[in-house]
Amino acid sequence: DSPSHGAIQHHYSLMAEIDITLIAQRLIHLRKHLGERQSTSLTIPEVAQQAGIPAHKMIRLEHGRGTAESMLTLLYFYRLQGYNLDWVL
């Protein structure tokens, strides 16, 4: 069974409400804030290693691209650091 035309339009309407650029900016903010908490300037490779994702995938996320799997992994890492994911999303 294929989805109805109305269901597809509803899906794209919901996606349009998600501001990927804003999420990417907030990921950058979290990385910088985490560095401030640790009294250092954390680089993308450092945070990526701590989060368990390759640096190139984190770069993609901070530029508003990337996979859902990488995003979930990074968000889980930030959640473990005590960040509220409601603010990010």
The first five atom37 places (N, CA, C, CB, O) and aatype in JSON, in Angstrom:
{
  "aatype": [3, 15, 14, 15, 8, 7, 0, 9, 5, 8, 8, 18, 15, 10, 12, 0, 6, 9, 3, 9, 16, 10, 9, 0, 5, 1, 10, 9, 8, 10, 1, 11, 8, 10, 7, 6, 1, 5, 15, 16, 15, 10, 16, 9, 14, 6, 19, 0, 5, 5, 0, 7, 9, 14, 0, 8, 11, 12, 9, 1, 10, 6, 8, 7, 1, 7, 16, 0, 6, 15, 12, 10, 16, 10, 10, 18, 13, 18, 1, 10, 5, 7, 18, 2, 10, 3, 17, 19, 10],
  "atom_mask": [
    [1, 1, 1, 1, 1],
    [1, 1, 1, 1, 1],
    [1, 1, 1, 1, 1],
    [1, 1, 1, 1, 1],
    [1, 1, 1, 1, 1],
    [1, 1, 1, 0, 1],
    [1, 1, 1, 1, 1],
    [1, 1, 1, 1, 1],
    [1, 1, 1, 1, 1],
    [1, 1, 1, 1, 1],
    [1, 1, 1, 1, 1],
    [1, 1, 1, 1, 1],
    [1, 1, 1, 1, 1],
    [1, 1, 1, 1, 1],
    [1, 1, 1, 1, 1],
    [1, 1, 1, 1, 1],
    [1, 1, 1, 1, 1],
    [1, 1, 1, 1, 1],
    [1, 1, 1, 1, 1],
    [1, 1, 1, 1, 1],
    [1, 1, 1, 1, 1],
    [1, 1, 1, 1, 1],
    [1, 1, 1, 1, 1],
    [1, 1, 1, 1, 1],
    [1, 1, 1, 1, 1],
    [1, 1, 1, 1, 1],
    [1, 1, 1, 1, 1],
    [1, 1, 1, 1, 1],
    [1, 1, 1, 1, 1],
    [1, 1, 1, 1, 1],
    [1, 1, 1, 1, 1],
    [1, 1, 1, 1, 1],
    [1, 1, 1, 1, 1],
    [1, 1, 1, 1, 1],
    [1, 1, 1, 0, 1],
    [1, 1, 1, 1, 1],
    [1, 1, 1, 1, 1],
    [1, 1, 1, 1, 1],
    [1, 1, 1, 1, 1],
    [1, 1, 1, 1, 1],
    [1, 1, 1, 1, 1],
    [1, 1, 1, 1, 1],
    [1, 1, 1, 1, 1],
    [1, 1, 1, 1, 1],
    [1, 1, 1, 1, 1],
    [1, 1, 1, 1, 1],
    [1, 1, 1, 1, 1],
    [1, 1, 1, 1, 1],
    [1, 1, 1, 1, 1],
    [1, 1, 1, 1, 1],
    [1, 1, 1, 1, 1],
    [1, 1, 1, 0, 1],
    [1, 1, 1, 1, 1],
    [1, 1, 1, 1, 1],
    [1, 1, 1, 1, 1],
    [1, 1, 1, 1, 1],
    [1, 1, 1, 1, 1],
    [1, 1, 1, 1, 1],
    [1, 1, 1, 1, 1],
    [1, 1, 1, 1, 1],
    [1, 1, 1, 1, 1],
    [1, 1, 1, 1, 1],
    [1, 1, 1, 1, 1],
    [1, 1, 1, 0, 1],
    [1, 1, 1, 1, 1],
    [1, 1, 1, 0, 1],
    [1, 1, 1, 1, 1],
    [1, 1, 1, 1, 1],
    [1, 1, 1, 1, 1],
    [1, 1, 1, 1, 1],
    [1, 1, 1, 1, 1],
    [1, 1, 1, 1, 1],
    [1, 1, 1, 1, 1],
    [1, 1, 1, 1, 1],
    [1, 1, 1, 1, 1],
    [1, 1, 1, 1, 1],
    [1, 1, 1, 1, 1],
    [1, 1, 1, 1, 1],
    [1, 1, 1, 1, 1],
    [1, 1, 1, 1, 1],
    [1, 1, 1, 1, 1],
    [1, 1, 1, 0, 1],
    [1, 1, 1, 1, 1],
    [1, 1, 1, 1, 1],
    [1, 1, 1, 1, 1],
    [1, 1, 1, 1, 1],
    [1, 1, 1, 1, 1],
    [1, 1, 1, 1, 1],
    [1, 1, 1, 1, 1]
  ],
  "atom_positions": [
    [[0.83, -1.19, 0.0], [0.0, 0.0, 0.0], [0.87, 1.24, 0.0], [-0.95, 0.0, 1.21], [1.8, 1.36, 0.81]],
    [[0.59, 2.15, -0.88], [1.33, 3.41, -0.9], [0.55, 4.46, -0.12], [1.57, 3.88, -2.36], [-0.68, 4.4, -0.03]],
    [[1.28, 5.42, 0.46], [0.59, 6.47, 1.23], [-0.26, 7.34, 0.33], [1.61, 7.34, 1.99], [0.03, 7.51, -0.85]],
    [[-1.31, 7.89, 0.91], [-2.18, 8.77, 0.14], [-1.49, 10.1, -0.14], [-3.51, 9.01, 0.88], [-0.52, 10.46, 0.52]],
    [[-2.01, 10.81, -1.12], [-1.46, 12.12, -1.47], [-1.52, 13.06, -0.26], [-2.22, 12.74, -2.66], [-0.59, 13.82, -0.01]],
    [[-2.63, 13.0, 0.48], [-2.8, 13.84, 1.66], [-1.77, 13.53, 2.73], [0.0, 0.0, 0.0], [-1.26, 14.43, 3.39]],
    [[-1.46, 12.23, 2.92], [-0.47, 11.83, 3.92], [0.92, 12.34, 3.54], [-0.46, 10.3, 4.09], [1.69, 12.76, 4.4]],
    [[1.22, 12.29, 2.27], [2.54, 12.77, 1.81], [2.63, 14.28, 2.01], [2.76, 12.41, 0.31], [3.66, 14.78, 2.48]],
    [[1.57, 15.02, 1.67], [1.59, 16.47, 1.88], [1.75, 16.8, 3.35], [0.31, 17.1, 1.32], [2.49, 17.73, 3.7]],
    [[1.07, 16.07, 4.23], [1.17, 16.3, 5.67], [2.61, 16.07, 6.14], [0.18, 15.39, 6.44], [3.13, 16.84, 6.94]],
    [[3.24, 15.0, 5.64], [4.63, 14.69, 6.0], [5.55, 15.86, 5.62], [5.1, 13.39, 5.31], [6.37, 16.29, 6.43]],
    [[5.43, 16.35, 4.41], [6.29, 17.44, 3.97], [5.97, 18.74, 4.7], [6.16, 17.65, 2.48], [6.86, 19.56, 4.91]],
    [[4.74, 18.92, 5.09], [4.36, 20.1, 5.87], [5.06, 20.07, 7.22], [2.84, 20.17, 6.06], [5.56, 21.1, 7.68]],
    [[5.11, 18.9, 7.87], [5.8, 18.78, 9.15], [7.29, 19.01, 8.98], [5.54, 17.4, 9.77], [7.91, 19.67, 9.82]],
    [[7.87, 18.48, 7.92], [9.3, 18.66, 7.69], [9.64, 20.12, 7.46], [9.75, 17.82, 6.5], [10.72, 20.58, 7.86]],
    [[8.75, 20.86, 6.83], [9.0, 22.28, 6.56], [9.08, 23.07, 7.86], [7.91, 22.86, 5.65], [9.73, 24.12, 7.91]],
    [[8.43, 22.58, 8.91], [8.45, 23.28, 10.18], [9.77, 23.11, 10.92], [7.32, 22.79, 11.05], [10.08, 23.88, 11.82]],
    [[10.54, 22.11, 10.54], [11.83, 21.88, 11.17], [12.87, 22.77, 10.5], [12.24, 20.37, 11.08], [13.09, 22.68, 9.29]],
    [[13.51, 23.61, 11.28], [14.51, 24.52, 10.74], [15.89, 23.88, 10.93], [14.44, 25.92, 11.44], [16.49, 23.99, 12.0]],
    [[16.37, 23.23, 9.89], [17.64, 22.51, 9.96], [18.79, 23.46, 10.26], [17.9, 21.77, 8.66], [19.72, 23.1, 10.98]],
    [[18.73, 24.67, 9.71], [19.8, 25.64, 9.95], [19.87, 26.0, 11.43], [19.57, 26.91, 9.11], [20.95, 26.13, 11.99]],
    [[18.71, 26.16, 12.06], [18.67, 26.47, 13.49], [19.24, 25.32, 14.31], [17.24, 26.79, 13.93], [19.99, 25.54, 15.26]],
    [[18.88, 24.1, 13.96], [19.41, 22.94, 14.67], [20.92, 22.88, 14.53], [18.77, 21.63, 14.14], [21.62, 22.62, 15.51]],
    [[21.43, 23.12, 13.33], [22.88, 23.1, 13.11], [23.57, 24.17, 13.97], [23.19, 23.33, 11.6], [24.61, 23.9, 14.56]],
    [[22.99, 25.36, 14.03], [23.56, 26.43, 14.86], [23.57, 26.03, 16.33], [22.78, 27.73, 14.67], [24.51, 26.34, 17.06]],
    [[22.52, 25.36, 16.76], [22.45, 24.94, 18.15], [23.44, 23.83, 18.46], [21.05, 24.48, 18.49], [23.96, 23.77, 19.58]],
    [[23.72, 22.97, 17.5], [24.75, 21.95, 17.7], [26.12, 22.6, 17.88], [24.79, 20.96, 16.51], [26.91, 22.17, 18.73]],
    [[26.4, 23.63, 17.1], [27.65, 24.37, 17.25], [27.71, 25.02, 18.63], [27.79, 25.45, 16.14], [28.73, 24.97, 19.31]],
    [[26.59, 25.62, 19.03], [26.52, 26.26, 20.35], [26.79, 25.24, 21.46], [25.13, 26.91, 20.56], [27.53, 25.54, 22.4]],
    [[26.21, 24.06, 21.36], [26.42, 23.03, 22.39], [27.89, 22.62, 22.47], [25.56, 21.8, 22.1], [28.44, 22.47, 23.56]],
    [[28.52, 22.45, 21.32], [29.94, 22.07, 21.32], [30.78, 23.14, 22.0], [30.44, 21.83, 19.88], [31.65, 22.83, 22.81]],
    [[30.52, 24.39, 21.66], [31.29, 25.49, 22.26], [31.0, 25.62, 23.75], [30.98, 26.81, 21.55], [31.91, 25.87, 24.53]],
    [[29.74, 25.45, 24.14], [29.38, 25.54, 25.55], [30.01, 24.41, 26.35], [27.85, 25.52, 25.71], [30.48, 24.62, 27.47]],
    [[30.01, 23.21, 25.79], [30.64, 22.08, 26.46], [32.13, 22.36, 26.68], [30.45, 20.78, 25.63], [32.68, 22.03, 27.73]],
    [[32.76, 22.96, 25.7], [34.17, 23.34, 25.85], [34.36, 24.33, 26.97], [0.0, 0.0, 0.0], [35.3, 24.22, 27.75]],
    [[33.47, 25.32, 27.04], [33.55, 26.31, 28.13], [33.4, 25.64, 29.49], [32.47, 27.4, 27.95], [34.09, 25.98, 30.44]],
    [[32.49, 24.68, 29.57], [32.29, 23.95, 30.83], [33.54, 23.17, 31.22], [31.1, 22.99, 30.71], [33.83, 22.99, 32.41]],
    [[34.28, 22.72, 30.21], [35.5, 21.96, 30.46], [36.74, 22.85, 30.44], [35.64, 20.84, 29.43], [37.87, 22.36, 30.48]],
    [[36.53, 24.15, 30.39], [37.61, 25.15, 30.37], [38.59, 24.91, 29.24], [38.35, 25.13, 31.7], [39.81, 25.01, 29.41]],
    [[38.05, 24.6, 28.07], [38.88, 24.39, 26.9], [38.07, 24.76, 25.66], [39.38, 22.92, 26.82], [36.87, 25.03, 25.75]],
    [[38.71, 24.77, 24.53], [38.02, 24.99, 23.26], [37.96, 23.65, 22.55], [38.75, 26.09, 22.39], [38.95, 23.2, 21.97]],
    [[36.8, 23.01, 22.58], [36.67, 21.7, 21.97], [36.53, 21.81, 20.46], [35.46, 20.95, 22.55], [35.74, 22.59, 19.94]],
    [[37.31, 21.02, 19.76], [37.23, 20.97, 18.31], [36.2, 19.94, 17.89], [38.63, 20.65, 17.69], [35.78, 19.09, 18.68]],
    [[35.8, 20.03, 16.65], [34.86, 19.04, 16.11], [35.43, 17.63, 16.25], [34.55, 19.35, 14.64], [34.71, 16.75, 16.72]],
    [[36.69, 17.37, 15.86], [37.21, 16.01, 16.01], [37.19, 15.51, 17.47], [38.63, 15.94, 15.48], [36.95, 14.33, 17.71]],
    [[37.44, 16.4, 18.42], [37.44, 15.99, 19.83], [36.05, 15.58, 20.29], [37.97, 17.12, 20.71], [35.88, 14.54, 20.93]],
    [[35.05, 16.39, 19.97], [33.69, 16.06, 20.38], [33.18, 14.84, 19.61], [32.75, 17.27, 20.15], [32.52, 13.98, 20.18]],
    [[33.5, 14.78, 18.34], [33.07, 13.62, 17.54], [33.63, 12.33, 18.14], [33.53, 13.77, 16.08], [32.91, 11.33, 18.23]],
    [[34.89, 12.35, 18.54], [35.49, 11.16, 19.13], [34.77, 10.8, 20.43], [37.0, 11.39, 19.4], [34.47, 9.63, 20.68]],
    [[34.51, 11.79, 21.26], [33.8, 11.54, 22.52], [32.39, 11.0, 22.28], [33.73, 12.83, 23.36], [31.91, 10.14, 23.01]],
    [[31.74, 11.51, 21.23], [30.37, 11.09, 20.92], [30.32, 9.74, 20.21], [29.7, 12.15, 20.06], [29.29, 9.08, 20.19]],
    [[31.45, 9.35, 19.61], [31.49, 8.07, 18.92], [31.08, 8.12, 17.46], [0.0, 0.0, 0.0], [30.59, 7.14, 16.91]],
    [[31.26, 9.29, 16.83], [30.99, 9.41, 15.4], [32.23, 9.97, 14.71], [29.74, 10.31, 15.14], [33.02, 10.67, 15.34]],
    [[32.41, 9.68, 13.43], [33.53, 10.25, 12.69], [33.4, 11.78, 12.6], [33.62, 9.64, 11.28], [32.29, 12.31, 12.52]],
    [[34.52, 12.46, 12.6], [34.53, 13.93, 12.56], [33.8, 14.45, 11.32], [35.96, 14.45, 12.57], [33.09, 15.45, 11.41]],
    [[33.97, 13.78, 10.17], [33.32, 14.29, 8.96], [31.79, 14.25, 9.08], [33.77, 13.47, 7.73], [31.1, 15.06, 8.47]],
    [[31.28, 13.31, 9.85], [29.82, 13.25, 10.05], [29.35, 14.39, 10.96], [29.41, 11.89, 10.64], [28.27, 14.93, 10.77]],
    [[30.17, 14.73, 11.94], [29.8, 15.84, 12.82], [29.87, 17.16, 12.05], [30.74, 15.88, 14.05], [29.02, 18.04, 12.25]],
    [[30.85, 17.31, 11.2], [30.95, 18.51, 10.35], [29.68, 18.64, 9.52], [32.2, 18.45, 9.43], [29.11, 19.73, 9.41]],
    [[29.23, 17.54, 8.93], [28.0, 17.57, 8.13], [26.81, 18.01, 8.98], [27.73, 16.18, 7.5], [26.0, 18.81, 8.53]],
    [[26.71, 17.49, 10.2], [25.6, 17.86, 11.07], [25.63, 19.34, 11.42], [25.62, 17.03, 12.35], [24.59, 20.01, 11.44]],
    [[26.82, 19.86, 11.69], [26.94, 21.29, 12.03], [26.74, 22.2, 10.82], [28.31, 21.56, 12.65], [26.67, 23.42, 10.96]],
    [[26.64, 21.6, 9.64], [26.34, 22.36, 8.42], [24.93, 22.06, 7.93], [27.36, 22.02, 7.32], [24.57, 22.41, 6.8]],
    [[24.11, 21.42, 8.78], [22.73, 21.18, 8.42], [22.49, 20.0, 7.52], [0.0, 0.0, 0.0], [21.46, 19.91, 6.87]],
    [[23.45, 19.1, 7.48], [23.32, 17.89, 6.67], [23.65, 16.7, 7.57], [24.25, 17.93, 5.4], [23.9, 16.87, 8.76]],
    [[23.66, 15.53, 7.01], [24.02, 14.35, 7.79], [22.86, 13.4, 7.93], [0.0, 0.0, 0.0], [21.74, 13.68, 7.51]],
    [[23.15, 12.26, 8.53], [22.14, 11.22, 8.65], [21.42, 11.29, 9.99], [22.79, 9.85, 8.47], [21.92, 11.86, 10.96]],
    [[20.26, 10.69, 10.01], [19.49, 10.62, 11.27], [20.28, 9.84, 12.32], [18.11, 9.96, 11.03], [20.26, 10.19, 13.49]],
    [[20.96, 8.79, 11.89], [21.75, 7.97, 12.83], [22.84, 8.8, 13.5], [22.37, 6.77, 12.11], [23.03, 8.72, 14.72]],
    [[23.56, 9.6, 12.73], [24.6, 10.46, 13.3], [24.0, 11.5, 14.23], [25.4, 11.14, 12.18], [24.55, 11.78, 15.29]],
    [[22.87, 12.07, 13.82], [22.21, 13.08, 14.64], [21.78, 12.48, 15.98], [20.98, 13.66, 13.9], [22.01, 13.08, 17.03]],
    [[21.18, 11.31, 15.93], [20.74, 10.67, 17.17], [21.91, 10.34, 18.08], [19.95, 9.4, 16.87], [21.82, 10.51, 19.3]],
    [[23.0, 9.88, 17.51], [24.19, 9.56, 18.3], [24.73, 10.82, 18.97], [25.28, 8.93, 17.42], [25.06, 10.8, 20.16]],
    [[24.82, 11.91, 18.21], [25.34, 13.16, 18.76], [24.39, 13.72, 19.82], [25.56, 14.19, 17.64], [24.84, 14.19, 20.87]],
    [[23.1, 13.68, 19.54], [22.13, 14.18, 20.53], [22.18, 13.36, 21.81], [20.72, 14.16, 19.94], [22.08, 13.92, 22.91]],
    [[22.33, 12.05, 21.69], [22.43, 11.2, 22.87], [23.67, 11.58, 23.69], [22.5, 9.7, 22.46], [23.62, 11.63, 24.91]],
    [[24.78, 11.84, 23.01], [25.99, 12.27, 23.69], [25.74, 13.56, 24.47], [27.14, 12.48, 22.69], [26.1, 13.66, 25.65]],
    [[25.12, 14.54, 23.82], [24.85, 15.81, 24.5], [23.88, 15.61, 25.66], [24.3, 16.84, 23.52], [23.99, 16.28, 26.69]],
    [[22.92, 14.71, 25.49], [21.99, 14.41, 26.59], [22.74, 13.85, 27.79], [20.89, 13.4, 26.13], [22.46, 14.21, 28.93]],
    [[23.7, 12.97, 27.53], [24.52, 12.42, 28.61], [25.35, 13.49, 29.31], [25.43, 11.32, 28.07], [25.75, 13.32, 30.46]],
    [[25.63, 14.58, 28.6], [26.38, 15.69, 29.18], [25.47, 16.64, 29.97], [27.11, 16.47, 28.09], [25.94, 17.61, 30.56]],
    [[24.16, 16.34, 29.98], [23.22, 17.13, 30.77], [22.45, 18.18, 30.0], [0.0, 0.0, 0.0], [21.75, 19.0, 30.6]],
    [[22.56, 18.17, 28.68], [21.86, 19.17, 27.87], [20.42, 18.76, 27.6], [22.58, 19.4, 26.55], [20.12, 17.58, 27.46]],
    [[19.53, 19.75, 27.52], [18.12, 19.54, 27.23], [17.93, 19.5, 25.72], [17.24, 20.66, 27.88], [18.13, 20.5, 25.03]],
    [[17.54, 18.36, 25.22], [17.38, 18.2, 23.78], [16.16, 18.94, 23.23], [17.29, 16.73, 23.43], [16.08, 19.19, 22.03]],
    [[15.21, 19.28, 24.1], [14.06, 20.06, 23.65], [14.52, 21.4, 23.06], [13.07, 20.3, 24.8], [13.92, 21.9, 22.11]],
    [[15.57, 21.97, 23.63], [16.08, 23.25, 23.14], [16.7, 23.08, 21.76], [17.12, 23.82, 24.11], [16.57, 23.96, 20.9]],
    [[17.37, 21.96, 21.53], [18.04, 21.74, 20.25], [17.0, 21.58, 19.14], [18.96, 20.49, 20.32], [17.13, 22.16, 18.07]],
    [[16.0, 20.78, 19.42], [15.01, 20.45, 18.38], [13.84, 21.39, 18.43], [14.52, 19.01, 18.55], [12.91, 21.27, 17.63]]
  ]
}
